[in-house]
Short mmCIF file of C-alpha atoms and ligand atoms in Angstrom, two decimals:
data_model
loop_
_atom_site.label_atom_id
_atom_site.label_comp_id
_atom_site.label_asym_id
_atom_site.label_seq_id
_atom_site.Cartn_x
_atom_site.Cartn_y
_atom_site.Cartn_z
CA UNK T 9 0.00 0.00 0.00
CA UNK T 10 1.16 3.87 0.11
CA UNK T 11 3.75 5.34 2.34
CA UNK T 12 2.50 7.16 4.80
CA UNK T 13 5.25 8.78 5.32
CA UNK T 14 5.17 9.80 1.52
CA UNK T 15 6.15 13.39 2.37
CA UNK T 16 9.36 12.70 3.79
CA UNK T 17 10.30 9.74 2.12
CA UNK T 18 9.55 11.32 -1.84
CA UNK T 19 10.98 14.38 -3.40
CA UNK T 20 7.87 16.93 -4.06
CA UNK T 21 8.56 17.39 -7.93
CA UNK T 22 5.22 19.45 -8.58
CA UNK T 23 1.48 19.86 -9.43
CA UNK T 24 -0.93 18.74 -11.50
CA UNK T 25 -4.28 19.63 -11.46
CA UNK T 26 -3.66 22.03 -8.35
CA UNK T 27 -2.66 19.23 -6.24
CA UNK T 28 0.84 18.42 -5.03
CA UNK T 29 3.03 15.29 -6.99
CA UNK T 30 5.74 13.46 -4.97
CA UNK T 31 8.20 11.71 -7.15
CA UNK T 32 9.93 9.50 -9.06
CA UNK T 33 7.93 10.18 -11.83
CA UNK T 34 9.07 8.90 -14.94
CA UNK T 35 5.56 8.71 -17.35
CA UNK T 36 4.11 6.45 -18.78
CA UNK T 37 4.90 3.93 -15.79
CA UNK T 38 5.86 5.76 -12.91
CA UNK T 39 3.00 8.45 -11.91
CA UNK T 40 4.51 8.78 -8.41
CA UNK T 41 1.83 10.27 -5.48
CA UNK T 42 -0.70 13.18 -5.93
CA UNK T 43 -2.24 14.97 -3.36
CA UNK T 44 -0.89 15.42 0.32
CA UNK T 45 -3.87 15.83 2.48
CA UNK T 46 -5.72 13.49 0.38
CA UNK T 47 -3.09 11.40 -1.55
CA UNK T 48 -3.12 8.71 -4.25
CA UNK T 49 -0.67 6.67 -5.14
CA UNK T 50 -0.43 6.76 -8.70
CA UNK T 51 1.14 3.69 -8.90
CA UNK T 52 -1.22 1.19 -6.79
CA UNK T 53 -4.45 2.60 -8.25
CA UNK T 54 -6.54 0.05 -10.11
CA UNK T 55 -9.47 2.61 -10.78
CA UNK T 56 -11.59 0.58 -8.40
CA UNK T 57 -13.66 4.11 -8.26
CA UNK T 58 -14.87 3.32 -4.76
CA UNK T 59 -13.23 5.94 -3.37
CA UNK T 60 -14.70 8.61 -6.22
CA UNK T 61 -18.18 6.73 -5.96
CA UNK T 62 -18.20 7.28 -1.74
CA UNK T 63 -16.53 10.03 -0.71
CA UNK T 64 -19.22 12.03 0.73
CA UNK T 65 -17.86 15.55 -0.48
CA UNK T 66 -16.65 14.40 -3.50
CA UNK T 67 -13.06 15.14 -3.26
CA UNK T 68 -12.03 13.06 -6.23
CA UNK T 69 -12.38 13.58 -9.87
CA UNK T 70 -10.99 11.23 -13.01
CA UNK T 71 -7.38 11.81 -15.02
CA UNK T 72 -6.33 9.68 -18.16
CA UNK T 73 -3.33 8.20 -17.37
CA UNK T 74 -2.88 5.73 -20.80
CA UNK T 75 -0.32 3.06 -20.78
CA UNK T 76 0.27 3.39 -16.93
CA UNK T 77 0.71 -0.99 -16.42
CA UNK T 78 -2.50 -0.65 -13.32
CA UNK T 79 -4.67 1.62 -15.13
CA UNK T 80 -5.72 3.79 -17.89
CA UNK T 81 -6.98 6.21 -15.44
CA UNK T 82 -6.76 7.54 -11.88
CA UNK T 83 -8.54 9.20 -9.57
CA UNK T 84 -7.11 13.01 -8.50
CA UNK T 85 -7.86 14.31 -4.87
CA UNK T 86 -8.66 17.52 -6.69
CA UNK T 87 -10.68 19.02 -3.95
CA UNK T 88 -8.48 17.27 -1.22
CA UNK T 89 -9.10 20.81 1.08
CA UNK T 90 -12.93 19.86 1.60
CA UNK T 91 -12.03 16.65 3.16
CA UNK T 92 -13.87 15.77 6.27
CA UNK T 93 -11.50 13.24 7.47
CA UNK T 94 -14.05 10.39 7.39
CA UNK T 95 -11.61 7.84 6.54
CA UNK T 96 -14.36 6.04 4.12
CA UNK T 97 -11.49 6.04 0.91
CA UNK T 98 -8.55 4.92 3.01
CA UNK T 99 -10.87 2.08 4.04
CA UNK T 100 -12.60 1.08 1.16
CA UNK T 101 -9.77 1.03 -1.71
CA UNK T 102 -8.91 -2.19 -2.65
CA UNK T 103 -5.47 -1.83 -3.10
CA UNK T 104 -4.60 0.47 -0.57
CA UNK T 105 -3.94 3.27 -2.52
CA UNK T 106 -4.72 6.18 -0.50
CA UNK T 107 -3.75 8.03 2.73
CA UNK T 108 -5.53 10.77 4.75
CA UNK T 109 -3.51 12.20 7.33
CA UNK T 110 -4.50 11.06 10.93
CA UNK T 111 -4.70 7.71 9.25
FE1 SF4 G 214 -13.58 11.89 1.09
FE2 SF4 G 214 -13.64 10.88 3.55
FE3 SF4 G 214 -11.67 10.23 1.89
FE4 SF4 G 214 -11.76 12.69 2.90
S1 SF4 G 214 -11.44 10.77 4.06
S2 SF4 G 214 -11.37 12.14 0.75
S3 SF4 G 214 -13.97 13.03 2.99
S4 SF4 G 214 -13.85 9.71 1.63
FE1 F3S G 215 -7.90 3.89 -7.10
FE2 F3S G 215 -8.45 2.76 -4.80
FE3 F3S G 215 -9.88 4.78 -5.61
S1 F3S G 215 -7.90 1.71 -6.66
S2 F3S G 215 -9.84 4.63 -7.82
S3 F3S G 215 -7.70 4.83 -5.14
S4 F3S G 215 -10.65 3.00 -4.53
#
């Protein structure tokens, strides 16, 4: 699953979308981790869509990411500073993709 300590252990390289990236990034493979309050591991999503489908203030919204080996696309926590810490995403991804802080 993601690092949780993501934001330590990564070099921040940038945004996208208004959200923070934490590297390596090396496209098409290696999308690295967006978001920090909210983030995704770029490289563990499966675009399950749980967490877009449940999150109750609809933090997430869908990127392309074609040729990425897990998926074409992945979910960005583009509205990551509404979060209401419910903890319903970390807990329902499959693969463990995401971290909220206080998780
Ligand atoms: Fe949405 Fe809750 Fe996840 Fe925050 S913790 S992004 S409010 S599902
Ligand atoms: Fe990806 Fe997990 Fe959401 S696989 S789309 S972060 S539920």
């Amino acid at each position: 699953g993601i690092d949780p300590n993501f934001d330590s252990n990564r070099e921040h390289v940038g945004t996208e979308n208004g959200v923070d990236v934490w590297g390596p990034v090396e496209p098409p493979e290696q999308l690295g981790i967006h978001g920090t309050h909210v983030a995704v591991d770029y490289d563990i999503c499966i675009a399950d869509g749980a967490c877009l489908e449940n999150c109750p203030v609809d933090v997430f919204t869908w990127v392309d990411t074609p040729d990425h080996p897990e998926s074409e696309q992945k979910v960005e926590p583009t509205y990551e500073d509404q979060c209401i810490d419910c903890m319903l995403c970390v807990d329902i991804c499959p693969v463990d993709a995401i971290d909220v802080d206080g998780s």
